[in-house]
Backbone as JSON, one array per atom type, in Angstrom:
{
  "sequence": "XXXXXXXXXXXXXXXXXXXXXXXXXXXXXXXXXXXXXXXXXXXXXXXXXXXXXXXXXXXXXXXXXXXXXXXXXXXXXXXXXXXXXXXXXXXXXXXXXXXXXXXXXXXXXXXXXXXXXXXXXXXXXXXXXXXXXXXXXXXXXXXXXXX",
  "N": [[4.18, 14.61, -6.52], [4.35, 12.78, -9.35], [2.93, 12.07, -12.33], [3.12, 9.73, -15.56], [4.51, 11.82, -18.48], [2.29, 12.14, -20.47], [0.0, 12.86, -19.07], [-1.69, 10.38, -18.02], [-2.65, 8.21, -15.51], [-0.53, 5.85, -14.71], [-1.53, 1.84, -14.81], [-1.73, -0.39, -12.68], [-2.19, -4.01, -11.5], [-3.92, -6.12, -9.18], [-4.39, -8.38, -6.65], [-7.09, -9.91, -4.82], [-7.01, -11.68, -2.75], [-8.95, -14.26, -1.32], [-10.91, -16.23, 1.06], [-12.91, -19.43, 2.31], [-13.86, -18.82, 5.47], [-13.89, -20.56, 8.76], [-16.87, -21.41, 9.97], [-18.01, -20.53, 7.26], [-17.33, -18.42, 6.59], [-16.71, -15.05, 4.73], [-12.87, -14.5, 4.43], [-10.24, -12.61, 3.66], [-6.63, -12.16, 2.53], [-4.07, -10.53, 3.42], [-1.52, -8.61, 3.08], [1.73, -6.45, 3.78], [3.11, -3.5, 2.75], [5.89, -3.43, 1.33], [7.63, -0.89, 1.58], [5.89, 1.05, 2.78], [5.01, -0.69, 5.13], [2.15, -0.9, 5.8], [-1.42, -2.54, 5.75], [-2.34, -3.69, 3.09], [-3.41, -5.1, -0.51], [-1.79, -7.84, -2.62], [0.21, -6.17, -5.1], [0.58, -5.38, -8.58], [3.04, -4.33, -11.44], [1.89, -4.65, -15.07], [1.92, -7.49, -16.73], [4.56, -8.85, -19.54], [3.09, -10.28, -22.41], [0.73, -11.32, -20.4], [-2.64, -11.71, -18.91], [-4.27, -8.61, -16.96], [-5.27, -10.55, -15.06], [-4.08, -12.71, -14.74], [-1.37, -11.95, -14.51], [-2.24, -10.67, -11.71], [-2.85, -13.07, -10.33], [0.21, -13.98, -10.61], [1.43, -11.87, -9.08], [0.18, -12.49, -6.45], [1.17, -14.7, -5.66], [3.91, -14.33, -5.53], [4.12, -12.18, -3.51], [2.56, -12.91, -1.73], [2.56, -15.73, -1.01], [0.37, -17.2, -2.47], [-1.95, -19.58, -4.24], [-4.46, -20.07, -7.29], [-7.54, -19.96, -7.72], [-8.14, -17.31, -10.59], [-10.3, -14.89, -11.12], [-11.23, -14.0, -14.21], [-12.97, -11.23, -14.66], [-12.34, -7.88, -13.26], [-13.04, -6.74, -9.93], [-13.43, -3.79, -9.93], [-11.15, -0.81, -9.56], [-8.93, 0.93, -7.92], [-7.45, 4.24, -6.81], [-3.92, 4.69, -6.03], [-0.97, 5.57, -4.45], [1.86, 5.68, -4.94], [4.98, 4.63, -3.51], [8.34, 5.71, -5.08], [11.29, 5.23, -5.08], [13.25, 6.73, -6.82], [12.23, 8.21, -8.73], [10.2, 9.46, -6.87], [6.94, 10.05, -5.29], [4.69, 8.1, -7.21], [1.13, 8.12, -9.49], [-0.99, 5.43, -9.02], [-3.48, 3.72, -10.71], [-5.38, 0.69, -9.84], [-6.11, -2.27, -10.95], [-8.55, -4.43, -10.02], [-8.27, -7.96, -9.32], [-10.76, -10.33, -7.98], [-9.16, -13.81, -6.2], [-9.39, -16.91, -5.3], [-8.23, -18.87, -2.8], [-6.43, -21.89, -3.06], [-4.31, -22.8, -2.5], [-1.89, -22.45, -0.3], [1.43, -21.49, 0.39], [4.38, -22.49, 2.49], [6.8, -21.26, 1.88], [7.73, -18.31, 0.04], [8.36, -15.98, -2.79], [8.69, -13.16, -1.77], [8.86, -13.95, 1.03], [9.62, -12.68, 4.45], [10.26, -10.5, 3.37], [7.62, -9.15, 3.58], [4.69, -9.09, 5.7], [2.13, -11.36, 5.89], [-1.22, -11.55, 6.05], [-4.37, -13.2, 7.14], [-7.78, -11.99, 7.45], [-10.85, -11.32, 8.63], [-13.22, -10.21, 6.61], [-14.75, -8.0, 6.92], [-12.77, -6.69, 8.63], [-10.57, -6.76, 6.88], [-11.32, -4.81, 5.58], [-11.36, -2.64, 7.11], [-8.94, -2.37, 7.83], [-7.2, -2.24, 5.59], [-5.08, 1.23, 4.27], [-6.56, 2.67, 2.25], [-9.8, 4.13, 1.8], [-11.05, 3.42, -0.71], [-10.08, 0.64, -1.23], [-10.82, -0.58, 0.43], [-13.79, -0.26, 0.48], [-14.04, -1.78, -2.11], [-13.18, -4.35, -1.02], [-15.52, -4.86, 1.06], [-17.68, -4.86, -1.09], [-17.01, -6.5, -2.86], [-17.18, -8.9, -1.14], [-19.79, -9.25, -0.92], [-20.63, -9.78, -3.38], [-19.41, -12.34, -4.03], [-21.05, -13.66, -2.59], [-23.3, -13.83, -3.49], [-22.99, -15.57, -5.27]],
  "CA": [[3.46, 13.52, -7.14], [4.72, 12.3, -10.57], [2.19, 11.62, -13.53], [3.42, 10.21, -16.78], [4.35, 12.91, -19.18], [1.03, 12.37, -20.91], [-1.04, 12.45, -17.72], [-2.18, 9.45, -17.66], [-2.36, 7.51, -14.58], [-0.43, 4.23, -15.08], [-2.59, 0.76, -14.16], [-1.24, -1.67, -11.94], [-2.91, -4.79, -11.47], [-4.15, -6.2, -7.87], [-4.96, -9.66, -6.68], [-8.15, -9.84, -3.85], [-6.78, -12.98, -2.52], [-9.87, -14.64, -0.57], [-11.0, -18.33, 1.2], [-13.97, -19.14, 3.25], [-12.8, -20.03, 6.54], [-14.7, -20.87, 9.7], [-18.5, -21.22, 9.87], [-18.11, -19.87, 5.71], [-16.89, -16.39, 7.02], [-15.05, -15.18, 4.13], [-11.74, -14.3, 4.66], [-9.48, -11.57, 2.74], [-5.52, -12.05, 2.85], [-3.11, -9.05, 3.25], [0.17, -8.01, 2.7], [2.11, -5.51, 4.18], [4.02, -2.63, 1.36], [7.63, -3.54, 1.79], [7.93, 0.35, 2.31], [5.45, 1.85, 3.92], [4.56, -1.51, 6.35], [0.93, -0.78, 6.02], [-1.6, -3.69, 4.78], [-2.57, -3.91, 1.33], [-3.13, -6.75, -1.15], [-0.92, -7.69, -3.54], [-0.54, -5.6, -6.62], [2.13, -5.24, -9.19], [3.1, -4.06, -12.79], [1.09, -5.57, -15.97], [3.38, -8.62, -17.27], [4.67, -9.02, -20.68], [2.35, -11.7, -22.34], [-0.06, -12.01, -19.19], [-3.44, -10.92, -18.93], [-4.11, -8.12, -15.69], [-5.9, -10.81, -13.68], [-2.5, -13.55, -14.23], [-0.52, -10.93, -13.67], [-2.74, -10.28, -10.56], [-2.18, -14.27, -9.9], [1.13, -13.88, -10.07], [1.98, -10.97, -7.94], [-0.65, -12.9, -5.19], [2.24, -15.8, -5.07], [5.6, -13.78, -5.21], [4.09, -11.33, -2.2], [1.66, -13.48, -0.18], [2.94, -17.31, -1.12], [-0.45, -18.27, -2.4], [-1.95, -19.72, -5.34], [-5.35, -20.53, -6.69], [-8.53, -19.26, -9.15], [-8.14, -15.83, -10.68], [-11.53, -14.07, -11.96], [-10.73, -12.53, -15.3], [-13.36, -10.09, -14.35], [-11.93, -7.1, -11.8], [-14.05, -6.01, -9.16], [-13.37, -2.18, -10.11], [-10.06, -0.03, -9.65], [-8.36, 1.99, -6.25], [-6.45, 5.2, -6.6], [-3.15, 4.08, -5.11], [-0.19, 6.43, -4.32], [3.04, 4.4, -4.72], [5.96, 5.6, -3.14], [9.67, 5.11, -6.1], [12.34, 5.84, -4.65], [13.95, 7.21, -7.72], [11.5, 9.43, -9.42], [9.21, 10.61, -5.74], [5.68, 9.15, -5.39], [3.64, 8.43, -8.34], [-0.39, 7.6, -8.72], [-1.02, 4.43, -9.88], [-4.66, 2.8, -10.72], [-4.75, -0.57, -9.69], [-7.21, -3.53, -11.27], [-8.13, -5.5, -8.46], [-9.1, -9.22, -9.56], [-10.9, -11.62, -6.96], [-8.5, -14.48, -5.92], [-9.89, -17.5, -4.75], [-6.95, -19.3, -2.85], [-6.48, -23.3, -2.77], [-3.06, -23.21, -1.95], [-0.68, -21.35, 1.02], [2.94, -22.16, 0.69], [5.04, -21.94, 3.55], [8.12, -20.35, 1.48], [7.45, -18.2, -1.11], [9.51, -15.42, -3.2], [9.26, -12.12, -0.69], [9.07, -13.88, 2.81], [10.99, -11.69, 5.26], [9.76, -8.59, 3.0], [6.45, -8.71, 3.9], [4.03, -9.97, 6.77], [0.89, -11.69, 5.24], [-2.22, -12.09, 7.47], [-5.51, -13.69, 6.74], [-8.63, -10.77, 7.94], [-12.11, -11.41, 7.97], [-13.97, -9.2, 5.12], [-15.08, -6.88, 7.7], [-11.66, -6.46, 9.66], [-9.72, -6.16, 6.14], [-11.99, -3.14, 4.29], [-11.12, -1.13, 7.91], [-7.36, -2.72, 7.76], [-6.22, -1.1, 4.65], [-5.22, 2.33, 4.17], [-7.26, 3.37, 1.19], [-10.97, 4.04, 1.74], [-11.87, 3.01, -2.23], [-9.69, -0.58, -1.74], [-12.22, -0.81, 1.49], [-15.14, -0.63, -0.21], [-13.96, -2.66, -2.89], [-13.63, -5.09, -0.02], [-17.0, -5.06, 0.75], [-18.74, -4.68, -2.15], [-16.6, -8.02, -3.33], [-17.92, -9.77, -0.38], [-21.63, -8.8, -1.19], [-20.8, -10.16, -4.72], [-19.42, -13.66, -3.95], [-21.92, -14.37, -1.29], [-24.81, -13.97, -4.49], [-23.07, -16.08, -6.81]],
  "C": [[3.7, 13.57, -8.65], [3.48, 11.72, -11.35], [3.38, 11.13, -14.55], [3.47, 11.31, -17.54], [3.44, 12.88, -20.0], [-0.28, 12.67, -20.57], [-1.6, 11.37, -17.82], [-2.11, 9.02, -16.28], [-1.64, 6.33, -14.79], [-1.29, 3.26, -14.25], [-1.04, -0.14, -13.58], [-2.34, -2.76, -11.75], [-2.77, -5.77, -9.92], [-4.9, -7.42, -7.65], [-5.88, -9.43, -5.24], [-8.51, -11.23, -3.01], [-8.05, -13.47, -0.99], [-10.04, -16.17, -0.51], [-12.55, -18.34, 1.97], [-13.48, -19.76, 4.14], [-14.04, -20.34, 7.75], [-15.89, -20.53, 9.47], [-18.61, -20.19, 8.41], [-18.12, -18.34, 5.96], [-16.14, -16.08, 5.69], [-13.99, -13.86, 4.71], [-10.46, -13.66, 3.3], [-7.75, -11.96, 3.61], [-4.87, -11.14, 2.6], [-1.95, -9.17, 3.18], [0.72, -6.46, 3.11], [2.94, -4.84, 3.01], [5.36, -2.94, 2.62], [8.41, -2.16, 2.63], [7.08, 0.9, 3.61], [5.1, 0.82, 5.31], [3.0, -1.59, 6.52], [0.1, -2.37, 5.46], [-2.33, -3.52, 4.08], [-2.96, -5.24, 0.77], [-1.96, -6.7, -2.17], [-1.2, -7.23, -4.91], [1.3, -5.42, -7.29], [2.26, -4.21, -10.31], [3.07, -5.13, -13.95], [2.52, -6.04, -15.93], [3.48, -8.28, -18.69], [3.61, -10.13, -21.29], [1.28, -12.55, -21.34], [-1.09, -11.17, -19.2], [-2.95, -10.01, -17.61], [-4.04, -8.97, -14.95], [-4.42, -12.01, -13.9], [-1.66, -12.99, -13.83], [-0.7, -10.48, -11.86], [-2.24, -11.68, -9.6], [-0.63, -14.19, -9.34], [2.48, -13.67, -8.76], [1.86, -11.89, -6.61], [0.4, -14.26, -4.76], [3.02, -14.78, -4.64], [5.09, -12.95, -4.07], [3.34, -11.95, -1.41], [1.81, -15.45, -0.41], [1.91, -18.2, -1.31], [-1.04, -18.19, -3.65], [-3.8, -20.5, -5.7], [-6.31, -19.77, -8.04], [-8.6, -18.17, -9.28], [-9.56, -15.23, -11.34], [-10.85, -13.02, -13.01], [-11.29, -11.45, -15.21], [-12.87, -9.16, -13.41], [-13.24, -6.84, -10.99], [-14.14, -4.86, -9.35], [-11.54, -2.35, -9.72], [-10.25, 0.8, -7.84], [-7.59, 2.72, -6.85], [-5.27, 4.54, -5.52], [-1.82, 5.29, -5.45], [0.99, 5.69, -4.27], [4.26, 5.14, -4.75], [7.39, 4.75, -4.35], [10.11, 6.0, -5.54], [13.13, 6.96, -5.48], [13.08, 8.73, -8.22], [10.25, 10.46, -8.09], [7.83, 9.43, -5.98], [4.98, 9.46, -6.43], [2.22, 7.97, -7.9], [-0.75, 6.57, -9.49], [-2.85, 3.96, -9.78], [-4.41, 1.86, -10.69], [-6.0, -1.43, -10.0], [-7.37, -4.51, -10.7], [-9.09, -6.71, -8.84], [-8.85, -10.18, -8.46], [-9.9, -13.08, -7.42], [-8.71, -15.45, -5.21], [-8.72, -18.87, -4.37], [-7.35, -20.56, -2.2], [-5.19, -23.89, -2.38], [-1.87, -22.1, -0.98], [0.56, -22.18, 0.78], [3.75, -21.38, 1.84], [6.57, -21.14, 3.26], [7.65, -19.8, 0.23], [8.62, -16.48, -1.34], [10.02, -14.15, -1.9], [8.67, -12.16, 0.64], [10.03, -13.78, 3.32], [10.63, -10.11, 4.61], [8.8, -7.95, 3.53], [5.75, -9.38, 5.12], [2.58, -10.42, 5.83], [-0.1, -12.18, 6.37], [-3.85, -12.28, 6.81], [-6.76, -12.8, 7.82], [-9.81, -11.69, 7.53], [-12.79, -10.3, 7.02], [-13.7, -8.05, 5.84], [-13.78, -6.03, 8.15], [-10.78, -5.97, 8.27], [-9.83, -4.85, 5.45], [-11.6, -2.35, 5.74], [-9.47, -1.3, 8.2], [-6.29, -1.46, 7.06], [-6.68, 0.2, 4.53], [-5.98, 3.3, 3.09], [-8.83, 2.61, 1.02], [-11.78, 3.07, 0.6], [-11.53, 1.25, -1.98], [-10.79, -0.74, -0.79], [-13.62, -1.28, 1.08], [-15.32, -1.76, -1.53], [-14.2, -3.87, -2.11], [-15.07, -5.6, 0.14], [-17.73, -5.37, 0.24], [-18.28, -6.39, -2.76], [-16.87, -9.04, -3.07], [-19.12, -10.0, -0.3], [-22.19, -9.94, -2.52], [-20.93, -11.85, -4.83], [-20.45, -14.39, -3.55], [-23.58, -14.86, -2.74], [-24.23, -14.84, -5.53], [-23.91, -17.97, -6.43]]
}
């Protein structure tokens, strides 16, 4: 496991792409990691010139083909283990901003990389592989429901 040579953790930034779908269930969209196949949301590396949460926008097109209101606020951070080929697995923190999606495109940059699947709340926090994004899950769905 690779740190920066300062220890830091580096941040990545993470979109929490959500809709309300049937009888106002809401609904969390996933993404499978190109490597490992598991499902995840989409998360990337900050942009040049972009806050986290556009950056978070961003990513939430080019890996899940959808587009839509970003919350500049994050919900919190996940420990995330991200496998590079080059240097071994590093540990990345990831800033995970709610994603409130008004648009699905049927082609978007990495379809064929990934599978994208629309979860109910419940079904996505026991989906993905990291307990903390889980609860983020949750706790995100607790949040909306009070606004």
């Amino acid at each position: 496991m690779t740190r920066k040579a300062d220890g830091k953790v580096p941040i990545q930034t993470g979109a929490l792409p959500w809709r309300l779908g049937a009888k106002n269930v809401i609904e969390v969209l996933l993404v499978t990691g190109r490597r490992s196949g598991r499902w995840t949301i989409p998360k990337g590396w900050p942009m040049p010139g972009k806050s986290l949460a556009e950056a978070a926008a961003q990513e939430a097109f080019e890996e899940a083909g959808v587009k839509g209101t970003v919350d500049p606020k994050p919900i919190g951070t996940f420990r995330h283990v991200k496998q590079q080929l080059v240097i071994g697995d590093i540990e990345v923190n990831i800033v995970v901003h709610p994603l409130w999606v008004d648009r699905e495109f049927p082609k978007w940059p990495e379809l064929g990389q990934r599978k994208r699947k629309w979860f109910s709340a419940k079904d996505a926090a026991k989906r993905v592989d990291s307990p903390q994004l889980g609860e983020l899950i949750r706790r995100s769905v607790q949040r909306s429901l009070h606004h």
